């Protein structure tokens, strides 16, 4: 681990007395921890919520604020879309796979309308207007976004409807979501201990190896917590822990990270140390450092000038393909018309790194083999004359021949402006991890035998959640709040 | 796990008496287990070696019998090659990365000459003659093979020398290796218990959580083993466990498996259940169902007719690129001259699935976009006229223009003939897992804190070995025997 403190659990018999006692102890005050706290308190439990930083919010508060919701929400209906839980489920199984968690995706889809209402009832704002173009975060305050549901192949797998519900905000909505949830937490009687870092779980070997508490650090003091009903781990992923990333997700090494800097995976590892199983630790969201509005109006090519995906999918899927298949040696190619068509505030300050009158000049300037771009764009244009993209099936709306002058953006140079998809440095992408603890739909953490570890629960990016390998924006705040709530209910029931 | 037996460790205090006692208990009779047994016995320990099957050999005995060795072995010198440990180390770090195990690769390279001699002293035969073309297994009894050391980019990273030492055999050499090692085991006084499956480790909580034995199953009987000095896990990988593969290596789901059918990962999981850490569980060797002699003389293209790698690298690297980057929707394209040039016994019975006079006909027949193959082969030929491959840098020896008539092999249809690289069914590839227990160079299994678990050792494909993500043939028999030996020494020392 390379951490200063052991993760080995402490035997309850060794604890003389506890500094704090509660019914439900929650570790990590992001969206999953806040949601768990609200439900546990609602169920009548005493709740203590720990946070390492000096205030709540975590990586959730720094995110774009998208929540993947559907089945016919008021926002969808106001924007003129019909939707069903079945289509939502089909889309998610296709987009988050292979082998996404069938039980979680099914439940999440069927209960999405109710979860939307729970969020709205707590004051989370969603403006009923559609941003109708691929983006990381709309430059407007529009509340509904496509997440590639209308792009190939997903549009053939499930009836398309936009399900990206974006918390109303000027810019990133994560801070608004966490402000609303924090206000609710404050009103709920939950006790919040900040500046408190989880160190080791406490296990009662005389009571079926039940998890009964936690050893933590508060500044320089070691403090102990007893949890009468359960401990819920909502500490996020491990993208900030370079050692764990190298060991489990080597393809993510050396890239930028989307987090509050504290996603060190310790919550996952202290649970493993009491026998917890993990899943999909190699998977990651890849926020490619490119403007979706540019990619979709032009094309994305590899270092040999070849397209590899339809550019109207969720940009994170472009990012995964660019990283895992092309080592992020990829370029955005566009023409002047495409660049001019993109609203200025949707360009995030990105300007082309190379411009040229001809493709021959452009490919020469950026060091591609002679003919590389000429053949790709020639073939693209030939079909684009008819609005078609037989190679990758980009929607005809975005297909037209590219004409001189041409421009190229080097994705590895990054973007100066931030986005929740990941744009700050790191050689072309910012990432976070998707894998984590193996949990039931009620948040019980499973051990290596597949049995629930008594007294231990988890939610959010500390778990493997809905996902296997794929990722769609909105499914972290989405499954964090949804399964966080369920973990809160389950822990309160003891 | 979906197994019938819990993996949770048994407390030594609960064991009334042991059915068997020994100094060193080794679980799994493949190359790692045999090597560990020989060294532990040599050090004067009583050794019991368990094997689930009715005889030793395991997946090692079914392998091609390649061992990655170098630094100037007698075989290399007899074939006219000089080599150094430094070049071997540089090659392995590049080929097995990113982030291959620096300590293990360094030690393995520095001590390779000594390990070669140990093998030879025990009777392992290596014929000092070179097979000078990419292959899974030579159709001759030649004992030295290139493993892509002379291919781009590796030839620029380290001075090339062939290091694939292939145990002399008519066909696959794994059975010869295991016959030799088994004979040595038999002569060494090691006790072998066959038909015995490991179930759970025994942990002594009153002695620093030391591993002191194992609960196993012998037919219908539960039997207990006490190990006074240590337990060594050499049970292989988890490619045969569909559930574990889906949870940790989702990209390998549904493919064929190279194993003896028993690589269910149980050895890894019972160690995790006593706190062991794992690494690189997502990584896999990908034995693409294609004939290296065909690939290198023609080209490998994706479903859009595009090359993606120099075809003279180790074929497993072509396989990884084909699977992880192109979903195995890949084709081998060649011309009549290339096909005729391949010795019949090197074709493994594979014949083209499509033949055509023109590339336009061929791409039409196999369902590629019109122009796809014409542009790729046209560009390839244009440079091949000068013996060059500026796109992927295949060695000039293998580069010449392809001429009508043309042929295509559909990789997903598999091969009828076997090969160690994996050719039996499974939609275009046979795989095995590379990740596993985190061990020191002495075979100590590390826990989540990075500390050795007292009494627990491991080697072979149950560990993450030399590798991170990459793989080169010969590094499994190689690190299995090398680190198996070291684990045997360390366990015997207690």
Short mmCIF file of C-alpha atoms in Angstrom, two decimals, chain A residues 1-3 5-8 98-99 205 209 243 246-251 253 266 269 272-275 277-282 302 304 306-308 324-327 369-372 375 379 382-383 390-392 438 447-450 468-469, chain B residues 1-3 5-8 98-99 205 209 243 246-251 253 269 272-275 277-282 302 304 306-308 324-327 369-372 375 379 382-383 390-392 438 447-451 468-469:
data_model
loop_
_atom_site.label_atom_id
_atom_site.label_comp_id
_atom_site.label_asym_id
_atom_site.label_seq_id
_atom_site.Cartn_x
_atom_site.Cartn_y
_atom_site.Cartn_z
CA UNK A 1 0.00 0.00 0.00
CA UNK A 2 2.74 2.42 0.74
CA UNK A 3 0.51 4.00 3.36
CA UNK A 5 -0.86 2.95 8.57
CA UNK A 6 -1.62 -0.74 8.43
CA UNK A 7 -4.95 -1.78 6.96
CA UNK A 8 -5.11 -4.98 9.02
CA UNK A 98 -19.44 -6.46 -21.04
CA UNK A 99 -21.14 -8.18 -18.14
CA UNK A 205 -14.22 -12.38 16.11
CA UNK A 209 -16.46 -11.74 12.45
CA UNK A 243 0.62 2.20 -6.54
CA UNK A 246 -0.22 0.34 -11.32
CA UNK A 247 -1.16 -2.92 -9.64
CA UNK A 248 -4.74 -3.13 -10.83
CA UNK A 249 -5.32 -0.74 -13.71
CA UNK A 250 -1.94 -0.42 -15.45
CA UNK A 251 -3.46 1.26 -18.50
CA UNK A 253 -0.91 4.91 -15.06
CA UNK A 266 -8.12 3.05 1.39
CA UNK A 269 -8.40 -1.97 0.95
CA UNK A 272 -10.41 -6.32 1.59
CA UNK A 273 -8.43 -6.76 4.78
CA UNK A 274 -11.56 -8.15 6.45
CA UNK A 275 -12.17 -10.48 3.53
CA UNK A 277 -14.09 -9.29 -2.63
CA UNK A 278 -13.52 -6.74 -5.38
CA UNK A 279 -14.52 -6.64 -9.03
CA UNK A 280 -13.39 -4.93 -12.21
CA UNK A 281 -10.44 -3.16 -10.63
CA UNK A 282 -8.87 -2.61 -14.06
CA UNK A 302 -5.20 7.71 -34.50
CA UNK A 304 -1.82 6.84 -38.57
CA UNK A 306 -7.40 6.41 -39.10
CA UNK A 307 -10.83 6.86 -37.54
CA UNK A 308 -11.81 4.28 -34.97
CA UNK A 324 -7.00 1.40 -24.56
CA UNK A 325 -6.71 0.97 -28.33
CA UNK A 326 -4.44 3.80 -29.41
CA UNK A 327 -2.43 4.83 -26.37
CA UNK A 369 2.73 9.00 -42.97
CA UNK A 370 2.17 10.68 -46.34
CA UNK A 371 -1.32 9.87 -47.56
CA UNK A 372 -2.65 8.91 -44.14
CA UNK A 375 -7.05 8.61 -47.71
CA UNK A 379 -13.07 8.13 -48.05
CA UNK A 382 -16.99 10.40 -50.51
CA UNK A 383 -19.68 8.90 -48.27
CA UNK A 390 -20.79 3.31 -43.52
CA UNK A 391 -17.61 2.68 -41.54
CA UNK A 392 -18.70 3.88 -38.10
CA UNK A 438 -18.43 -6.37 -4.60
CA UNK A 447 -16.62 -11.73 1.00
CA UNK A 448 -14.64 -14.13 -1.17
CA UNK A 449 -17.20 -16.85 -0.53
CA UNK A 450 -19.94 -14.58 -1.86
CA UNK A 468 -18.18 -3.78 -15.65
CA UNK A 469 -15.84 -2.19 -18.20
CA UNK B 1 -16.82 -17.84 -6.06
CA UNK B 2 -19.59 -20.23 -6.93
CA UNK B 3 -17.50 -23.03 -5.47
CA UNK B 5 -16.53 -25.13 -0.51
CA UNK B 6 -15.85 -21.99 1.48
CA UNK B 7 -12.45 -20.36 1.07
CA UNK B 8 -12.53 -18.85 4.55
CA UNK B 98 3.88 -1.33 -18.60
CA UNK B 99 5.31 -1.51 -15.11
CA UNK B 205 -4.17 -16.72 15.23
CA UNK B 209 -1.62 -15.30 11.98
CA UNK B 243 -16.91 -16.17 -12.76
CA UNK B 246 -15.79 -12.01 -15.65
CA UNK B 247 -15.06 -10.20 -12.39
CA UNK B 248 -11.39 -9.45 -13.00
CA UNK B 249 -10.55 -9.89 -16.69
CA UNK B 250 -13.80 -9.14 -18.56
CA UNK B 251 -12.02 -8.89 -21.91
CA UNK B 253 -14.70 -13.79 -21.27
CA UNK B 269 -8.57 -16.97 -3.58
CA UNK B 272 -6.72 -13.74 -0.49
CA UNK B 273 -8.95 -15.07 2.25
CA UNK B 274 -5.97 -14.89 4.63
CA UNK B 275 -5.21 -11.34 3.54
CA UNK B 277 -2.83 -9.00 -2.10
CA UNK B 278 -3.14 -9.60 -5.83
CA UNK B 279 -1.86 -7.71 -8.86
CA UNK B 280 -2.72 -7.38 -12.55
CA UNK B 281 -5.74 -9.67 -12.40
CA UNK B 282 -7.04 -8.20 -15.68
CA UNK B 302 -8.92 -5.49 -38.63
CA UNK B 304 -12.02 -2.47 -41.80
CA UNK B 306 -6.42 -1.92 -41.58
CA UNK B 307 -3.11 -3.22 -40.28
CA UNK B 308 -2.39 -2.50 -36.64
CA UNK B 324 -8.03 -5.73 -26.77
CA UNK B 325 -8.06 -3.30 -29.69
CA UNK B 326 -10.18 -5.02 -32.31
CA UNK B 327 -12.37 -7.54 -30.51
CA UNK B 369 -16.18 -1.76 -46.99
CA UNK B 370 -15.32 -1.31 -50.68
CA UNK B 371 -11.79 -0.02 -50.99
CA UNK B 372 -10.73 -1.14 -47.51
CA UNK B 375 -6.09 1.00 -49.97
CA UNK B 379 -0.08 1.48 -49.53
CA UNK B 382 4.06 0.90 -52.54
CA UNK B 383 6.55 0.88 -49.65
CA UNK B 390 7.15 2.88 -42.52
CA UNK B 391 3.80 2.37 -40.79
CA UNK B 392 4.70 -0.54 -38.49
CA UNK B 438 1.71 -10.42 -5.02
CA UNK B 447 -0.62 -9.02 2.47
CA UNK B 448 -2.50 -5.79 1.83
CA UNK B 449 -0.05 -3.92 4.06
CA UNK B 450 2.84 -5.12 1.89
CA UNK B 451 4.13 -7.44 4.60
CA UNK B 468 2.31 -6.50 -15.68
CA UNK B 469 0.19 -6.40 -18.84
#
